[in-house]
Coordinates of C-alpha atoms and ligand atoms in Angstrom, one line a residue:
M1 CA -64.5 -78.5 -45.2
Y2 CA -62.8 -79.3 -48.5
P3 CA -64.6 -81.8 -50.8
L4 CA -62.7 -84.7 -52.2
H5 CA -63.0 -85.7 -55.8
A6 CA -60.9 -85.7 -58.9
S7 CA -61.4 -82.0 -59.8
S8 CA -61.0 -80.8 -56.2
L9 CA -57.4 -82.1 -55.7
A10 CA -55.6 -78.9 -56.7
A11 CA -57.7 -76.9 -54.3
L12 CA -56.9 -79.0 -51.2
P13 CA -55.1 -77.2 -48.4
E14 CA -51.3 -77.0 -48.5
H15 CA -50.7 -79.4 -45.7
I16 CA -52.5 -82.3 -47.4
G17 CA -50.1 -84.4 -49.5
R18 CA -51.5 -85.2 -53.0
P19 CA -50.6 -87.5 -55.9
G20 CA -47.4 -86.5 -57.7
Y21 CA -48.9 -87.5 -61.1
D22 CA -51.7 -86.7 -63.4
R23 CA -54.5 -89.2 -62.6
G24 CA -56.1 -88.7 -66.0
R25 CA -53.1 -90.3 -67.6
L26 CA -53.1 -93.5 -65.6
G27 CA -53.8 -96.9 -66.9
T28 CA -55.0 -100.0 -64.9
G29 CA -52.4 -102.7 -64.6
I30 CA -53.4 -104.2 -61.3
V31 CA -56.8 -105.7 -60.2
H32 CA -57.1 -105.9 -56.4
F33 CA -59.8 -108.0 -54.7
S34 CA -61.2 -106.7 -51.4
V35 CA -60.4 -103.1 -50.9
G36 CA -60.2 -102.9 -47.1
N37 CA -58.4 -100.3 -44.9
F38 CA -55.2 -102.4 -44.9
H39 CA -55.0 -102.4 -48.7
R40 CA -55.6 -98.6 -48.8
A41 CA -53.0 -97.9 -46.2
H42 CA -50.4 -100.3 -47.6
Q43 CA -50.3 -101.5 -51.2
A44 CA -52.2 -98.6 -52.6
V45 CA -49.7 -96.2 -50.9
Y46 CA -46.6 -98.0 -52.4
L47 CA -48.4 -97.7 -55.8
D48 CA -49.2 -94.1 -55.2
R49 CA -45.5 -93.4 -54.7
C50 CA -44.6 -95.5 -57.8
L51 CA -47.1 -93.9 -60.1
A52 CA -45.2 -90.6 -59.7
L53 CA -42.1 -92.1 -61.4
A54 CA -41.6 -91.8 -65.1
G55 CA -42.8 -94.8 -67.1
Q56 CA -45.0 -96.2 -64.3
E57 CA -48.3 -94.7 -65.4
G58 CA -49.7 -98.1 -66.4
W59 CA -49.9 -99.5 -62.9
G60 CA -53.1 -97.9 -61.5
I61 CA -55.3 -100.2 -59.4
C62 CA -58.8 -101.4 -60.2
G63 CA -60.3 -102.3 -56.8
V64 CA -63.0 -105.0 -56.6
G65 CA -65.5 -105.4 -53.8
L66 CA -66.7 -109.0 -53.4
I67 CA -69.0 -109.1 -50.5
D68 CA -72.7 -108.5 -51.1
S69 CA -73.8 -106.6 -47.9
P70 CA -75.3 -103.2 -47.3
A71 CA -72.0 -102.0 -45.6
E72 CA -70.0 -103.1 -48.7
R73 CA -72.5 -101.4 -51.0
A74 CA -72.2 -98.2 -49.0
K75 CA -68.4 -98.4 -49.1
A76 CA -68.5 -98.9 -52.9
D77 CA -70.7 -95.8 -53.3
A78 CA -68.4 -93.8 -51.1
I79 CA -65.3 -94.9 -53.0
R80 CA -66.9 -94.2 -56.3
A81 CA -68.3 -90.8 -55.3
Q82 CA -64.7 -89.7 -54.7
G83 CA -63.3 -91.3 -57.9
G84 CA -61.2 -93.7 -55.8
L85 CA -59.5 -90.9 -53.9
Y86 CA -59.3 -91.0 -50.1
T87 CA -57.2 -89.5 -47.3
L88 CA -54.7 -91.4 -45.3
T89 CA -53.5 -90.0 -42.0
L90 CA -50.3 -91.4 -40.4
F91 CA -49.6 -91.2 -36.7
P92 CA -45.9 -91.5 -35.8
P93 CA -45.2 -92.5 -32.2
D94 CA -43.9 -89.0 -31.6
G95 CA -44.3 -86.0 -33.7
E96 CA -47.2 -84.6 -35.8
P97 CA -49.6 -86.7 -37.8
S98 CA -49.6 -86.1 -41.6
T99 CA -52.4 -86.5 -44.1
Q100 CA -52.2 -87.3 -47.8
A101 CA -54.7 -87.9 -50.5
V102 CA -54.0 -91.2 -52.2
G103 CA -54.7 -91.5 -55.9
S104 CA -53.6 -95.0 -57.0
I105 CA -57.1 -96.6 -57.1
V106 CA -58.3 -95.4 -60.4
E107 CA -61.4 -97.6 -60.8
Y108 CA -63.7 -99.5 -58.5
L109 CA -66.0 -102.4 -59.4
F110 CA -68.6 -103.9 -57.2
A111 CA -68.6 -107.6 -58.3
P112 CA -72.0 -108.6 -57.0
A113 CA -73.7 -105.9 -59.1
D114 CA -71.7 -106.6 -62.3
P115 CA -69.4 -109.6 -62.4
G116 CA -69.1 -109.3 -66.1
A117 CA -67.2 -105.9 -65.7
V118 CA -64.7 -107.6 -63.4
L119 CA -64.2 -110.5 -65.9
A120 CA -63.7 -107.9 -68.7
R121 CA -61.0 -106.1 -66.6
L122 CA -59.3 -109.4 -65.8
G123 CA -59.3 -110.3 -69.5
D124 CA -57.9 -107.0 -70.6
P125 CA -54.2 -107.3 -71.7
A126 CA -53.4 -104.2 -69.6
T127 CA -54.0 -106.2 -66.4
R128 CA -50.8 -107.9 -65.5
I129 CA -51.1 -108.4 -61.8
V130 CA -54.0 -109.6 -59.6
T131 CA -53.6 -109.0 -55.9
L132 CA -55.9 -110.0 -53.0
T133 CA -56.5 -109.3 -49.3
V134 CA -59.4 -111.7 -48.4
T135 CA -58.3 -112.3 -44.8
E136 CA -56.5 -115.2 -43.2
G137 CA -59.7 -117.2 -43.0
G138 CA -60.8 -116.4 -46.6
Y139 CA -58.9 -119.2 -48.4
N140 CA -61.6 -121.8 -48.2
L141 CA -59.3 -124.5 -46.8
E142 CA -60.1 -127.7 -45.1
E143 CA -58.9 -127.2 -41.5
A144 CA -57.3 -130.6 -40.9
T145 CA -55.7 -131.1 -44.3
G146 CA -55.1 -127.7 -45.7
Q147 CA -56.8 -128.7 -48.9
F148 CA -59.0 -126.4 -50.9
R149 CA -62.7 -127.2 -50.4
L150 CA -64.7 -127.7 -53.5
D151 CA -68.0 -128.4 -51.7
T152 CA -68.8 -125.0 -50.2
P153 CA -71.9 -123.3 -51.7
D154 CA -70.1 -120.3 -53.3
V155 CA -67.3 -122.4 -54.8
A156 CA -69.9 -124.9 -56.1
H157 CA -71.8 -122.0 -57.6
D158 CA -68.7 -120.6 -59.3
L159 CA -67.8 -124.0 -60.8
A160 CA -71.3 -124.2 -62.3
H161 CA -71.4 -120.5 -63.4
P162 CA -67.9 -119.4 -64.5
E163 CA -69.6 -116.4 -66.3
A164 CA -70.8 -114.9 -63.0
P165 CA -68.5 -115.9 -60.2
R166 CA -68.9 -114.9 -56.6
T167 CA -65.6 -115.9 -55.1
V168 CA -62.1 -114.5 -55.7
F169 CA -61.1 -118.0 -56.9
G170 CA -63.9 -118.1 -59.4
F171 CA -62.8 -114.7 -60.8
I172 CA -59.1 -115.4 -60.9
V173 CA -59.6 -118.7 -62.7
A174 CA -62.3 -117.4 -65.1
G175 CA -60.0 -114.5 -65.9
L176 CA -57.1 -116.8 -66.6
E177 CA -59.3 -119.0 -68.8
R178 CA -60.2 -116.0 -70.9
R179 CA -56.6 -115.1 -71.3
R180 CA -55.6 -118.6 -72.3
T181 CA -58.3 -118.7 -75.0
T182 CA -57.6 -115.2 -76.3
G183 CA -53.9 -115.8 -76.2
T184 CA -53.4 -112.7 -74.0
G185 CA -51.0 -114.5 -71.7
P186 CA -51.1 -114.9 -67.9
Y187 CA -51.1 -112.4 -65.0
T188 CA -49.3 -112.8 -61.7
V189 CA -51.4 -113.7 -58.7
L190 CA -50.2 -112.1 -55.5
S191 CA -51.8 -112.8 -52.1
C192 CA -51.2 -110.0 -49.5
D193 CA -52.7 -111.8 -46.6
N194 CA -50.9 -112.8 -43.4
L195 CA -50.4 -116.5 -44.2
Q196 CA -47.1 -118.4 -44.1
H197 CA -46.2 -119.1 -47.8
N198 CA -49.2 -117.0 -48.9
G199 CA -48.2 -117.5 -52.6
E200 CA -48.2 -121.2 -52.2
V201 CA -51.6 -121.1 -50.5
I202 CA -53.3 -119.1 -53.2
R203 CA -51.6 -121.3 -55.9
R204 CA -53.1 -124.4 -54.3
C205 CA -56.5 -122.8 -54.2
V206 CA -56.4 -121.6 -57.8
L207 CA -55.1 -125.0 -59.1
A208 CA -57.6 -127.0 -57.2
F209 CA -60.5 -124.8 -58.4
A210 CA -59.2 -124.8 -62.0
G211 CA -58.6 -128.5 -62.0
A212 CA -62.1 -129.3 -60.8
G213 CA -63.5 -127.5 -63.9
D214 CA -60.9 -128.1 -66.6
P215 CA -57.7 -130.1 -65.9
G216 CA -56.2 -128.6 -69.1
L217 CA -56.6 -125.1 -67.7
A218 CA -54.9 -126.2 -64.4
T219 CA -51.9 -127.5 -66.4
W220 CA -51.7 -124.2 -68.3
I221 CA -51.9 -122.2 -65.1
E222 CA -49.2 -124.3 -63.5
A223 CA -46.9 -123.7 -66.5
N224 CA -47.6 -120.0 -67.0
V225 CA -48.8 -118.2 -63.9
T226 CA -46.6 -117.1 -61.0
F227 CA -47.7 -116.8 -57.4
P228 CA -45.0 -114.9 -55.4
C229 CA -45.0 -115.0 -51.7
C230 CA -44.8 -111.8 -49.7
M231 CA -44.8 -110.3 -46.2
V232 CA -46.9 -107.3 -45.6
D233 CA -46.9 -105.1 -42.6
R234 CA -48.6 -101.9 -41.4
I235 CA -51.0 -101.6 -38.4
T236 CA -54.2 -100.2 -39.8
P237 CA -57.1 -99.9 -37.3
G238 CA -60.7 -100.1 -38.2
V239 CA -62.4 -96.7 -38.9
T240 CA -65.5 -96.1 -36.8
A241 CA -67.9 -93.1 -37.5
D242 CA -66.2 -91.3 -34.6
D243 CA -62.7 -92.0 -36.1
A244 CA -63.9 -90.7 -39.5
A245 CA -65.2 -87.5 -37.9
R246 CA -62.0 -87.0 -35.9
L247 CA -59.8 -87.6 -39.0
N248 CA -61.8 -85.2 -41.2
A249 CA -61.8 -82.5 -38.5
R250 CA -58.0 -82.8 -38.3
S251 CA -57.4 -82.7 -42.1
G252 CA -60.2 -80.3 -43.0
V253 CA -61.2 -82.6 -45.8
D254 CA -64.7 -84.0 -46.1
D255 CA -63.8 -87.6 -46.9
G256 CA -66.5 -90.3 -47.0
A257 CA -63.9 -93.0 -46.4
P258 CA -60.8 -91.8 -44.6
V259 CA -58.1 -94.3 -43.3
F260 CA -55.5 -94.0 -40.7
A261 CA -52.4 -96.0 -39.7
E262 CA -49.0 -96.1 -38.0
D263 CA -46.1 -94.6 -40.0
F264 CA -44.3 -98.0 -40.1
I265 CA -44.7 -99.8 -43.4
Q266 CA -43.0 -102.9 -44.9
W267 CA -43.5 -105.1 -47.9
V268 CA -41.1 -107.9 -48.8
I269 CA -41.8 -109.8 -52.0
E270 CA -40.4 -112.6 -54.1
D271 CA -39.4 -111.3 -57.5
R272 CA -41.4 -113.7 -59.6
F273 CA -43.8 -111.7 -61.8
C274 CA -44.8 -113.5 -65.0
A275 CA -46.1 -110.4 -66.8
G276 CA -44.0 -107.6 -65.5
R277 CA -44.3 -105.5 -62.4
P278 CA -44.1 -101.8 -61.2
A279 CA -40.7 -100.5 -60.1
L280 CA -41.6 -101.0 -56.5
E281 CA -38.0 -101.4 -55.4
R282 CA -37.7 -97.7 -56.1
V283 CA -40.3 -96.8 -53.5
G284 CA -39.2 -98.8 -50.5
V285 CA -40.5 -102.4 -51.3
E286 CA -37.9 -105.1 -50.6
F287 CA -37.4 -107.9 -53.1
S288 CA -35.9 -110.9 -51.5
D289 CA -35.3 -114.7 -51.8
E290 CA -35.8 -115.0 -48.1
V291 CA -39.5 -114.0 -47.9
A292 CA -40.4 -117.2 -46.0
A293 CA -38.1 -116.2 -43.2
Y294 CA -39.6 -112.7 -43.0
E295 CA -43.2 -114.1 -43.2
Q296 CA -42.4 -116.6 -40.4
I297 CA -40.9 -114.0 -38.1
K298 CA -43.7 -111.5 -38.7
L299 CA -46.5 -114.0 -38.2
R300 CA -45.0 -115.7 -35.2
M301 CA -43.9 -112.5 -33.5
L302 CA -46.1 -109.6 -34.5
N303 CA -49.4 -111.2 -35.4
A304 CA -49.0 -113.9 -32.7
T305 CA -48.4 -111.2 -30.1
H306 CA -51.6 -109.4 -31.2
S307 CA -53.5 -112.7 -30.6
M308 CA -51.8 -113.3 -27.3
L309 CA -52.8 -109.8 -26.3
S310 CA -56.4 -109.3 -27.6
Y311 CA -58.3 -112.0 -25.7
P312 CA -56.9 -111.4 -22.2
A313 CA -56.9 -107.7 -22.7
L314 CA -60.6 -107.7 -23.7
L315 CA -61.5 -109.8 -20.8
A316 CA -59.7 -107.4 -18.5
G317 CA -61.9 -104.6 -19.8
Y318 CA -59.5 -102.8 -22.2
G319 CA -60.7 -101.5 -25.6
F320 CA -57.5 -100.4 -27.3
V321 CA -54.1 -102.1 -27.9
Y322 CA -52.1 -99.1 -26.5
E323 CA -54.1 -99.1 -23.3
A324 CA -53.4 -102.8 -22.7
L325 CA -49.7 -102.4 -23.4
A326 CA -49.5 -99.8 -20.6
D327 CA -50.6 -102.5 -18.2
R328 CA -47.3 -103.9 -16.8
T329 CA -48.7 -107.4 -16.2
I330 CA -49.8 -107.6 -19.8
H331 CA -46.6 -106.0 -21.1
G332 CA -44.5 -108.5 -19.1
Y333 CA -46.5 -111.5 -20.4
L334 CA -46.1 -110.4 -24.0
H335 CA -42.3 -109.8 -23.5
A336 CA -41.9 -113.2 -21.9
F337 CA -44.0 -114.9 -24.7
L338 CA -41.7 -113.4 -27.4
D339 CA -38.5 -114.0 -25.5
R340 CA -39.0 -117.4 -24.1
D341 CA -41.6 -119.1 -26.3
V342 CA -41.0 -117.7 -29.8
I343 CA -37.6 -116.3 -30.4
P344 CA -35.6 -119.4 -29.4
L345 CA -37.5 -121.3 -32.2
L346 CA -36.6 -118.8 -34.9
R347 CA -33.6 -118.0 -37.1
A348 CA -33.2 -114.5 -38.3
P349 CA -32.1 -113.6 -41.8
A350 CA -28.6 -112.1 -41.9
G351 CA -28.5 -108.6 -40.4
M352 CA -31.7 -108.9 -38.5
S353 CA -31.9 -108.9 -34.7
L354 CA -34.9 -110.7 -33.3
G355 CA -34.5 -108.9 -30.0
A356 CA -34.6 -105.5 -31.7
Y357 CA -37.7 -106.7 -33.7
R358 CA -39.4 -107.7 -30.4
D359 CA -38.8 -104.2 -29.0
T360 CA -40.1 -102.6 -32.2
I361 CA -43.3 -104.6 -32.0
L362 CA -43.9 -103.7 -28.4
R363 CA -43.2 -100.0 -29.2
R364 CA -45.5 -100.0 -32.2
F365 CA -48.3 -101.5 -30.1
S366 CA -47.8 -98.9 -27.4
N367 CA -48.3 -95.9 -29.8
P368 CA -51.3 -94.1 -28.2
A369 CA -52.2 -92.3 -31.4
I370 CA -53.0 -95.7 -33.0
R371 CA -56.3 -96.4 -31.5
D372 CA -56.3 -100.0 -32.7
Q373 CA -59.3 -101.9 -31.5
L374 CA -58.7 -105.1 -29.5
A375 CA -62.0 -106.3 -31.0
R376 CA -60.5 -106.0 -34.5
I377 CA -57.6 -108.1 -33.6
A378 CA -59.6 -110.6 -31.6
S379 CA -62.1 -111.1 -34.5
D380 CA -62.0 -114.4 -36.4
G381 CA -59.7 -116.0 -33.8
A382 CA -60.8 -119.5 -34.9
A383 CA -59.0 -118.8 -38.2
K384 CA -56.2 -116.6 -37.0
I385 CA -55.0 -118.5 -33.9
P386 CA -53.9 -121.7 -35.8
I387 CA -52.1 -119.5 -38.3
F388 CA -50.3 -117.2 -35.9
L389 CA -49.8 -119.5 -32.9
G390 CA -50.0 -123.0 -34.4
D391 CA -46.3 -123.5 -35.3
T392 CA -45.1 -122.2 -32.0
L393 CA -47.5 -124.4 -30.1
R394 CA -46.7 -127.5 -32.1
A395 CA -43.0 -127.0 -31.6
L396 CA -43.4 -126.5 -27.9
L397 CA -45.6 -129.5 -27.5
A398 CA -43.3 -131.7 -29.5
A399 CA -40.3 -130.6 -27.5
G400 CA -42.1 -130.9 -24.2
G401 CA -41.4 -127.2 -23.7
D402 CA -43.1 -124.6 -21.4
H403 CA -46.6 -124.1 -22.8
R404 CA -48.1 -122.2 -19.9
R405 CA -48.5 -118.9 -21.7
L406 CA -50.1 -120.6 -24.7
A407 CA -52.4 -122.7 -22.5
F408 CA -53.4 -119.5 -20.7
L409 CA -54.1 -117.8 -24.1
F410 CA -56.4 -120.7 -25.2
A411 CA -58.2 -120.5 -21.9
A412 CA -58.7 -116.8 -22.4
F413 CA -60.0 -117.5 -25.9
G414 CA -62.4 -120.1 -24.6
R415 CA -63.7 -117.6 -22.1
Y416 CA -63.9 -114.9 -24.8
L417 CA -66.1 -117.2 -26.8
D418 CA -68.6 -117.0 -23.9
G419 CA -68.9 -113.3 -24.6
R420 CA -68.5 -111.9 -21.1
D421 CA -65.6 -110.1 -19.6
D422 CA -64.1 -110.2 -16.1
R423 CA -66.6 -107.6 -14.9
G424 CA -69.5 -109.5 -16.4
T425 CA -70.0 -107.0 -19.3
G426 CA -71.3 -108.8 -22.3
F427 CA -69.9 -108.5 -25.9
E428 CA -70.5 -110.3 -29.2
P429 CA -67.4 -112.3 -30.3
L430 CA -67.0 -111.9 -34.1
E431 CA -66.3 -115.4 -35.2
P432 CA -67.5 -115.9 -38.8
H433 CA -65.7 -119.3 -39.2
L434 CA -67.3 -121.2 -36.4
T435 CA -69.8 -123.9 -37.4
T436 CA -73.0 -124.7 -35.5
T437 CA -71.2 -127.7 -34.0
D438 CA -68.3 -125.4 -33.0
R439 CA -70.7 -122.9 -31.3
A440 CA -72.3 -125.8 -29.4
L441 CA -68.8 -126.9 -28.2
A442 CA -67.9 -123.3 -27.3
T443 CA -70.9 -122.9 -25.0
A444 CA -71.0 -126.4 -23.6
G445 CA -70.5 -126.6 -19.8
D446 CA -67.2 -128.4 -20.3
P447 CA -64.5 -125.7 -20.2
G448 CA -62.2 -127.8 -22.5
A449 CA -64.7 -128.7 -25.2
F450 CA -64.0 -125.6 -27.4
L451 CA -60.5 -127.1 -28.0
S452 CA -62.3 -129.5 -30.4
I453 CA -63.6 -126.9 -32.8
A454 CA -63.0 -127.7 -36.5
N455 CA -60.3 -125.0 -36.9
F456 CA -58.2 -126.4 -34.1
K457 CA -58.0 -129.9 -35.6
G458 CA -54.6 -129.3 -37.2
L459 CA -53.0 -128.0 -34.0
G460 CA -51.9 -131.4 -32.8
L461 CA -53.3 -130.8 -29.3
E462 CA -53.4 -134.5 -28.7
A463 CA -49.6 -134.5 -28.8
G464 CA -49.5 -132.7 -25.5
P465 CA -51.8 -134.4 -23.0
G466 CA -50.9 -131.9 -20.3
F467 CA -52.0 -129.0 -22.5
R468 CA -55.7 -129.6 -22.4
A469 CA -55.6 -130.0 -18.6
N470 CA -53.7 -126.8 -18.3
V471 CA -56.2 -124.9 -20.4
V472 CA -59.0 -126.2 -18.2
D473 CA -57.2 -125.2 -15.0
Y474 CA -56.5 -121.7 -16.4
R475 CA -60.1 -121.3 -17.4
K476 CA -61.2 -122.1 -13.9
Q477 CA -58.6 -119.7 -12.5
I478 CA -59.6 -116.9 -14.8
A479 CA -63.3 -117.5 -13.9
A480 CA -62.4 -117.3 -10.2
E481 CA -59.7 -114.7 -10.1
G482 CA -59.8 -112.8 -13.4
V483 CA -57.3 -112.7 -16.2
L484 CA -54.8 -110.3 -14.7
A485 CA -54.5 -112.2 -11.4
T486 CA -54.0 -115.4 -13.4
L487 CA -51.3 -113.7 -15.5
A488 CA -49.6 -112.3 -12.4
A489 CA -49.5 -115.8 -10.9
I490 CA -47.9 -117.2 -14.1
A491 CA -45.3 -114.5 -14.0
A492 CA -44.6 -115.1 -10.2
E493 CA -43.8 -118.8 -10.9
E494 CA -41.1 -117.5 -13.2
S495 CA -39.2 -115.3 -10.7
Ligands
CS2_501 C1 -53.5 -108.2 -36.8 C2 -53.1 -107.7 -38.2 O1 -55.6 -108.9 -37.7 C3 -54.7 -109.2 -36.9 O2 -54.8 -110.1 -36.1 O3 -52.4 -108.9 -36.2 O4 -54.1 -107.1 -38.8 C4 -51.9 -106.7 -38.0 O5 -52.3 -105.5 -37.5 C5 -51.2 -106.5 -39.4 O6 -50.8 -107.7 -39.9 C6 -50.0 -105.6 -39.2 O7 -49.3 -105.6 -40.4

């Protein structure tokens, strides 16, 4: 096995791609919060390509870990031990996988151990962009109103201790405060999470947080900082210990933190960077004024289909996305969802075919080399479902449209919260955003009670009185006959 660290790069075997630049000459121009697998398979890869171009050496990434847990500490140690290097293996739907060593993360800071170092990096004039992937549910928003919450313990802590923040909001705002006082000028703040208008959302969070501490700072941010929206896309499964061993055995590299992904990749960004940006347009990133349309289509088609899939498929006993896609009943239901429930509500940007996009999504999900865990996609459903399915549901309810597939999905989610599949096998739903009250509702004897959890408040379920009744009926049918029989019955009504 070949080791992976800065001085071993040249010795890696021929078939491993490696950085096309001298890492020793890189500067840090970007600070990224939450270095997950997705960041390492997406943004860091575009930057890796970009750093190989003349004049782009200043755009290395400083990764920041925010969560104080043993797993995150171990990850920080693994990333640091390899000087930020890691291998990424891409699995095309047909053809041979390929592995490359990615070199764009030049520094890694673990914020809970040293928040001061993160603030110093943010205050450094070389930092010109701050990016974040803190998950869809990580924006600390009030469910019903969408307003930023100032009363959560970590935010309250950060408002009281700007010198040692815990949250991404505390860091971004304290960093901007430094730059205002020192006259360094602003940095761009770029959210890379799957949220409609993600730039607007992070802007709202940052302004609310800043305004609560110092209204003058909020005014300065409003006038100087830009928050571009962007659409990000690459399916990046979680990496289990087995996956890591499999990836390392394939590549021959002894990587403490390998990543794998599909070969598809896309990033569409609004070109509004207040302090300069890398030449990303030269490495495949699209800059567009129509980001909202791309975001909407991706969230309402790709991410929504993931959500539509994961709960029933887990209940049916499947573990991976590709396995479930091979089930004709499930495939047909997803196709019908996209075709009948979603596409008629969307308008494609010029030159894009929604039918072709639908087929691409179903093909990408069917790739057997991408062992994407249904449990990963199902996790945090309370936060993701309103984001990915909310607009479609509201539109169908308002128009009195066919909401059977969505009612079925909610029924499956309610049953999933019970933690038992159709065969009676138990599992632990990963739902970090459920409150104690929510959990009580989810496990109440009443099969419709979970529809009242806090995160579903903005869904307008009361606008469709038949919806709740349908959800309850489907829950009973799933309990009696199983998810697949219930789905088959819905499909049979159609033909
Ligand atoms: C998934 C996404 O988490 C989810 O629910 O839909 O992680 C999805 O794989 C990515 O957005 C693909 O770009």
